[in-house]
mmCIF file of C-alpha atoms and ligand atoms in Angstrom:
data_model
loop_
_atom_site.group_PDB
_atom_site.id
_atom_site.type_symbol
_atom_site.label_atom_id
_atom_site.label_comp_id
_atom_site.label_asym_id
_atom_site.label_seq_id
_atom_site.Cartn_x
_atom_site.Cartn_y
_atom_site.Cartn_z
ATOM 1 C CA MET M 1 18.486 27.472 17.357
ATOM 2 C CA TYR M 2 20.724 26.547 15.516
ATOM 3 C CA LYS M 3 23.163 26.153 18.211
ATOM 4 C CA GLU M 4 21.628 24.100 20.477
ATOM 5 C CA ILE M 5 19.776 21.426 17.369
ATOM 6 C CA LYS M 6 23.881 20.856 15.719
ATOM 7 C CA ALA M 7 24.916 20.344 19.100
ATOM 8 C CA GLU M 8 22.711 17.684 19.169
ATOM 9 C CA LEU M 9 23.164 16.375 15.720
ATOM 10 C CA ASP M 10 26.103 16.293 16.388
ATOM 11 C CA GLN M 11 25.832 13.961 19.700
ATOM 12 C CA ALA M 12 23.747 11.398 17.467
ATOM 13 C CA ASN M 13 27.119 12.048 14.902
ATOM 14 C CA VAL M 14 24.203 13.367 11.446
ATOM 15 C CA THR M 15 24.827 16.284 9.659
ATOM 16 C CA LEU M 16 23.131 18.496 9.114
ATOM 17 C CA VAL M 17 21.634 20.405 5.654
ATOM 18 C CA ALA M 18 20.672 23.838 6.549
ATOM 19 C CA VAL M 19 17.345 24.164 4.092
ATOM 20 C CA SER M 20 17.857 27.910 3.047
ATOM 21 C CA LYS M 21 15.393 27.581 0.302
ATOM 22 C CA MET M 22 13.010 31.114 -0.081
ATOM 23 C CA LYS M 23 15.500 33.036 2.885
ATOM 24 C CA PRO M 24 18.179 35.636 2.075
ATOM 25 C CA ILE M 25 21.569 35.543 1.469
ATOM 26 C CA SER M 26 21.603 37.545 4.571
ATOM 27 C CA MET M 27 20.222 34.726 6.778
ATOM 28 C CA ILE M 28 22.351 32.232 4.812
ATOM 29 C CA GLN M 29 25.074 34.752 6.200
ATOM 30 C CA GLU M 30 24.379 34.601 9.847
ATOM 31 C CA MET M 31 24.245 31.445 10.390
ATOM 32 C CA TYR M 32 28.155 30.435 7.688
ATOM 33 C CA GLU M 33 29.488 33.066 11.220
ATOM 34 C CA GLN M 34 28.298 30.932 13.224
ATOM 35 C CA GLY M 35 29.921 27.889 11.596
ATOM 36 C CA GLN M 36 27.192 26.140 9.545
ATOM 37 C CA ARG M 37 28.719 25.117 5.281
ATOM 38 C CA ILE M 38 26.728 22.711 4.782
ATOM 39 C CA PHE M 39 23.196 24.497 2.714
ATOM 40 C CA GLY M 40 20.281 22.871 0.480
ATOM 41 C CA GLU M 41 18.626 24.307 -2.340
ATOM 42 C CA ASN M 42 15.768 22.563 -3.973
ATOM 43 C CA ARG M 43 15.016 25.123 -6.757
ATOM 44 C CA VAL M 44 17.925 25.328 -9.428
ATOM 45 C CA GLN M 45 18.176 29.455 -10.032
ATOM 46 C CA GLU M 46 17.847 30.208 -6.666
ATOM 47 C CA LEU M 47 21.380 27.581 -5.938
ATOM 48 C CA VAL M 48 22.849 29.097 -8.803
ATOM 49 C CA GLU M 49 22.325 32.844 -7.713
ATOM 50 C CA LYS M 50 23.009 32.161 -4.072
ATOM 51 C CA HIS M 51 26.288 29.892 -4.826
ATOM 52 C CA GLU M 52 28.039 33.308 -7.190
ATOM 53 C CA LYS M 53 27.144 35.661 -3.789
ATOM 54 C CA MET M 54 28.789 33.303 -1.003
ATOM 55 C CA PRO M 55 31.918 32.015 -0.117
ATOM 56 C CA LYS M 56 33.050 29.979 -1.659
ATOM 57 C CA ASP M 57 33.862 27.148 0.733
ATOM 58 C CA ILE M 58 30.123 26.292 0.984
ATOM 59 C CA LYS M 59 28.828 22.984 0.356
ATOM 60 C CA TRP M 60 25.235 24.141 -1.810
ATOM 61 C CA HIS M 61 23.110 20.950 -1.694
ATOM 62 C CA MET M 62 20.098 19.827 -4.150
ATOM 63 C CA ILE M 63 16.796 18.621 -2.014
ATOM 64 C CA GLY M 64 14.352 19.264 -4.585
ATOM 65 C CA HIS M 65 13.500 17.963 -7.809
ATOM 66 C CA LEU M 66 16.068 18.411 -10.925
ATOM 67 C CA GLN M 67 14.726 18.934 -14.872
ATOM 68 C CA SER M 68 17.332 17.505 -16.584
ATOM 69 C CA LYS M 69 18.160 20.376 -18.407
ATOM 70 C CA LYS M 70 18.706 21.635 -15.804
ATOM 71 C CA VAL M 71 21.634 19.726 -14.545
ATOM 72 C CA LYS M 72 24.782 21.656 -16.567
ATOM 73 C CA SER M 73 23.783 24.588 -15.037
ATOM 74 C CA ILE M 74 25.307 23.136 -11.079
ATOM 75 C CA ILE M 75 27.097 20.867 -11.923
ATOM 76 C CA PRO M 76 30.400 22.975 -11.786
ATOM 77 C CA PHE M 77 29.912 23.924 -8.271
ATOM 78 C CA ILE M 78 27.027 21.446 -6.766
ATOM 79 C CA SER M 79 28.304 19.399 -3.626
ATOM 80 C CA MET M 80 25.913 16.113 -3.898
ATOM 81 C CA ILE M 81 22.727 15.979 -5.230
ATOM 82 C CA HIS M 82 20.143 14.454 -2.953
ATOM 83 C CA SER M 83 17.226 13.817 -5.316
ATOM 84 C CA VAL M 84 17.776 11.549 -7.956
ATOM 85 C CA ASP M 85 14.550 10.521 -8.977
ATOM 86 C CA SER M 86 14.624 8.968 -12.230
ATOM 87 C CA ILE M 87 17.191 6.936 -14.957
ATOM 88 C CA LYS M 88 17.422 9.672 -17.558
ATOM 89 C CA LEU M 89 18.179 11.970 -14.517
ATOM 90 C CA LEU M 90 20.885 9.621 -13.268
ATOM 91 C CA LYS M 91 22.315 9.436 -16.947
ATOM 92 C CA LYS M 92 22.294 13.194 -17.055
ATOM 93 C CA ILE M 93 24.262 14.390 -14.150
ATOM 94 C CA ASN M 94 26.981 11.326 -15.152
ATOM 95 C CA LYS M 95 27.656 12.956 -18.747
ATOM 96 C CA GLU M 96 27.543 16.363 -17.184
ATOM 97 C CA ALA M 97 29.742 16.057 -14.872
ATOM 98 C CA ALA M 98 31.663 13.952 -17.366
ATOM 99 C CA HIS M 99 32.283 16.902 -19.284
ATOM 100 C CA ALA M 100 33.045 19.395 -16.799
ATOM 101 C CA GLY M 101 35.612 17.065 -15.586
ATOM 102 C CA ARG M 102 34.030 16.520 -12.320
ATOM 103 C CA ILE M 103 33.117 13.158 -10.225
ATOM 104 C CA VAL M 104 29.622 14.633 -8.611
ATOM 105 C CA ASP M 105 28.502 12.885 -5.002
ATOM 106 C CA VAL M 106 24.850 11.640 -5.332
ATOM 107 C CA LEU M 107 21.521 10.034 -3.011
ATOM 108 C CA ILE M 108 19.251 7.667 -4.591
ATOM 109 C CA GLN M 109 16.025 9.436 -4.078
ATOM 110 C CA PHE M 110 12.970 6.855 -3.070
ATOM 111 C CA HIS M 111 9.725 7.242 -2.913
ATOM 112 C CA VAL M 112 6.926 6.014 0.392
ATOM 113 C CA ALA M 113 4.851 8.286 0.987
ATOM 114 C CA ASP M 114 1.864 8.307 0.230
ATOM 115 C CA GLU M 115 1.233 11.233 -1.296
ATOM 116 C CA GLU M 116 1.312 10.958 -5.512
ATOM 117 C CA THR M 117 3.275 14.844 -5.308
ATOM 118 C CA LYS M 118 6.969 12.798 -3.984
ATOM 119 C CA TYR M 119 9.045 12.213 -6.167
ATOM 120 C CA GLY M 120 11.530 8.689 -5.814
ATOM 121 C CA PHE M 121 11.978 5.439 -7.276
ATOM 122 C CA THR M 122 10.041 2.550 -6.231
ATOM 123 C CA HIS M 123 11.798 -0.672 -4.268
ATOM 124 C CA ALA M 124 11.605 -2.982 -7.106
ATOM 125 C CA GLU M 125 13.599 -0.469 -9.650
ATOM 126 C CA ILE M 126 17.155 -0.844 -7.516
ATOM 127 C CA ASP M 127 18.087 -3.673 -9.292
ATOM 128 C CA GLU M 128 18.113 -1.257 -12.523
ATOM 129 C CA VAL M 129 19.401 1.994 -10.133
ATOM 130 C CA ILE M 130 21.857 -0.085 -9.841
ATOM 131 C CA LYS M 131 22.846 -1.505 -12.861
ATOM 132 C CA THR M 132 22.659 2.395 -14.198
ATOM 133 C CA LEU M 133 24.870 3.592 -11.269
ATOM 134 C CA ALA M 134 28.038 0.556 -12.324
ATOM 135 C CA GLU M 135 27.551 2.183 -15.579
ATOM 136 C CA CYS M 136 27.745 6.216 -14.015
ATOM 137 C CA GLY M 137 31.386 6.584 -13.949
ATOM 138 C CA ASN M 138 31.040 10.249 -13.193
ATOM 139 C CA VAL M 139 28.665 10.084 -10.439
ATOM 140 C CA ARG M 140 29.941 8.856 -6.632
ATOM 141 C CA ALA M 141 26.831 7.313 -5.562
ATOM 142 C CA ARG M 142 26.491 8.078 -1.846
ATOM 143 C CA GLY M 143 23.373 7.239 -0.459
ATOM 144 C CA ILE M 144 19.883 7.190 -0.387
ATOM 145 C CA MET M 145 17.414 10.094 0.337
ATOM 146 C CA GLY M 146 13.145 10.213 1.001
ATOM 147 C CA MET M 147 10.466 11.919 2.747
ATOM 148 C CA ALA M 148 7.675 10.610 4.597
ATOM 149 C CA THR M 149 4.057 11.674 4.171
ATOM 150 C CA PHE M 150 3.343 14.840 5.945
ATOM 151 C CA THR M 151 1.582 13.672 9.008
ATOM 152 C CA ASP M 152 1.364 13.114 12.294
ATOM 153 C CA ASP M 153 0.320 9.662 12.989
ATOM 154 C CA GLN M 154 3.790 9.338 14.543
ATOM 155 C CA VAL M 155 3.823 5.793 13.543
ATOM 156 C CA GLN M 156 2.940 6.519 10.503
ATOM 157 C CA VAL M 157 6.521 7.958 9.859
ATOM 158 C CA SER M 158 8.824 6.035 11.478
ATOM 159 C CA THR M 159 7.716 2.906 9.199
ATOM 160 C CA GLU M 160 8.265 5.312 5.841
ATOM 161 C CA PHE M 161 11.949 6.075 7.900
ATOM 162 C CA ALA M 162 11.910 2.096 8.729
ATOM 163 C CA SER M 163 11.190 1.692 4.762
ATOM 164 C CA LEU M 164 13.730 4.408 3.656
ATOM 165 C CA LYS M 165 16.486 2.586 5.553
ATOM 166 C CA ASN M 166 15.547 -0.642 4.309
ATOM 167 C CA ARG M 167 15.763 0.971 0.441
ATOM 168 C CA TYR M 168 19.377 1.445 1.599
ATOM 169 C CA GLU M 169 19.893 -1.076 3.422
ATOM 170 C CA THR M 170 18.852 -3.513 0.026
ATOM 171 C CA MET M 171 21.210 -0.769 -1.742
ATOM 172 C CA LYS M 172 24.149 -2.355 0.541
ATOM 173 C CA THR M 173 23.917 -5.480 0.612
ATOM 174 C CA GLN M 174 23.372 -6.391 -3.176
ATOM 175 C CA GLY M 175 24.939 -3.962 -5.100
ATOM 176 C CA SER M 176 28.888 -3.450 -6.515
ATOM 177 C CA LEU M 177 28.711 -0.096 -4.590
ATOM 178 C CA PRO M 178 31.698 1.764 -3.475
ATOM 179 C CA ASP M 179 32.182 1.940 0.636
ATOM 180 C CA THR M 180 31.951 5.645 0.260
ATOM 181 C CA PHE M 181 28.253 4.404 0.141
ATOM 182 C CA ASP M 182 27.343 5.642 3.650
ATOM 183 C CA THR M 183 24.320 8.323 4.530
ATOM 184 C CA VAL M 184 21.178 8.049 4.675
ATOM 185 C CA SER M 185 18.947 11.210 3.880
ATOM 186 C CA MET M 186 16.109 11.476 5.728
ATOM 187 C CA GLY M 187 14.347 13.852 8.504
ATOM 188 C CA MET M 188 13.098 17.505 8.554
ATOM 189 C CA SER M 189 12.303 20.034 11.259
ATOM 190 C CA GLY M 190 8.587 18.539 11.947
ATOM 191 C CA ASP M 191 10.556 14.358 12.021
ATOM 192 C CA TYR M 192 13.201 14.847 11.929
ATOM 193 C CA LYS M 193 14.469 13.427 15.240
ATOM 194 C CA LEU M 194 11.899 10.278 14.233
ATOM 195 C CA ALA M 195 14.526 9.760 11.558
ATOM 196 C CA ILE M 196 17.521 9.728 13.327
ATOM 197 C CA SER M 197 15.590 6.815 14.954
ATOM 198 C CA GLU M 198 15.350 5.041 12.419
ATOM 199 C CA GLY M 199 18.751 5.472 11.510
ATOM 200 C CA SER M 200 18.907 9.048 10.028
ATOM 201 C CA THR M 201 22.616 10.281 8.778
ATOM 202 C CA MET M 202 21.444 13.546 7.656
ATOM 203 C CA VAL M 203 18.891 15.414 8.383
ATOM 204 C CA ARG M 204 17.435 18.692 5.963
ATOM 205 C CA ILE M 205 16.040 21.069 8.515
ATOM 206 C CA GLY M 206 13.914 24.378 6.687
ATOM 207 C CA SER M 207 11.838 25.767 8.723
ATOM 208 C CA LEU M 208 12.986 25.027 12.763
ATOM 209 C CA LEU M 209 16.251 26.229 12.046
ATOM 210 C CA PHE M 210 15.672 29.987 9.714
ATOM 211 C CA GLY M 211 11.844 29.615 10.259
ATOM 212 C CA LYS M 212 8.206 30.189 8.368
ATOM 213 C CA ARG M 213 8.745 30.290 5.155
HETATM 214 C C1 PLP A 1 11.812 22.394 2.606
HETATM 215 C C2 PLP A 1 12.631 20.406 2.018
HETATM 216 C C3 PLP A 1 13.347 20.339 4.074
HETATM 217 C C4 PLP A 1 12.830 21.061 4.473
HETATM 218 O O1 PLP A 1 11.706 21.090 4.940
HETATM 219 P P1 PLP A 1 11.399 21.930 6.914
HETATM 220 O O2 PLP A 1 10.003 21.513 7.310
HETATM 221 O O3 PLP A 1 11.429 23.832 6.530
HETATM 222 O O4 PLP A 1 12.413 21.680 7.606
HETATM 223 C C5 PLP A 1 13.850 19.510 3.625
HETATM 224 N N1 PLP A 1 13.805 18.201 2.362
HETATM 225 C C6 PLP A 1 13.360 18.281 0.894
HETATM 226 C C7 PLP A 1 13.881 18.079 0.127
HETATM 227 C C8 PLP A 1 12.535 19.950 0.528
HETATM 228 O O5 PLP A 1 12.357 19.951 -0.156
#
């Protein structure tokens, strides 16, 4: 399955984050041996443990809701944080990155789904996010991330992805953001094809690659 999906994404010029949450080291190792280097996790503890055990050329992406008090433990090695969903968290990442002497790549998470359970900024908060980013010298804004509603309604899912893409474009045109603001992280196992047709540049795929959790 990995080879097929990877080939499909390469063809579309889309980056694959292999979501390995709840999956054992052995399975990650197997995919690593097939050439995969970017893995996504949603829990700090699990992320730290897997980072310790796995080859050091893996790029670990934090994709889950991150509590400010847990930022410090991932800062030394994290490659990208997709889930920046509050000003407080953004400032905390900047502060810890400065302490560690790093510049950390982040994505701004937006809320577009129907579900209350999903995190992220609203469109109205874009100005404040841009202003804060300008003050945060130790984070590099790489783009945005979001999740569509979990539904079979393809029209709704496409509409939500389109609105995420729109927020990306809004930020890019309004903000004094770097040229490296180039990433739209949207699409999971069930909806990545729709996400790509709406302009995704990075998909986060778990169960389709590793099996059900
Ligand atoms: C678990 C998870 C994914 C992957 O979900 P699948 O449906 O297994 O592909 C993607 N993004 C986030 C934020 C997740 O928590």
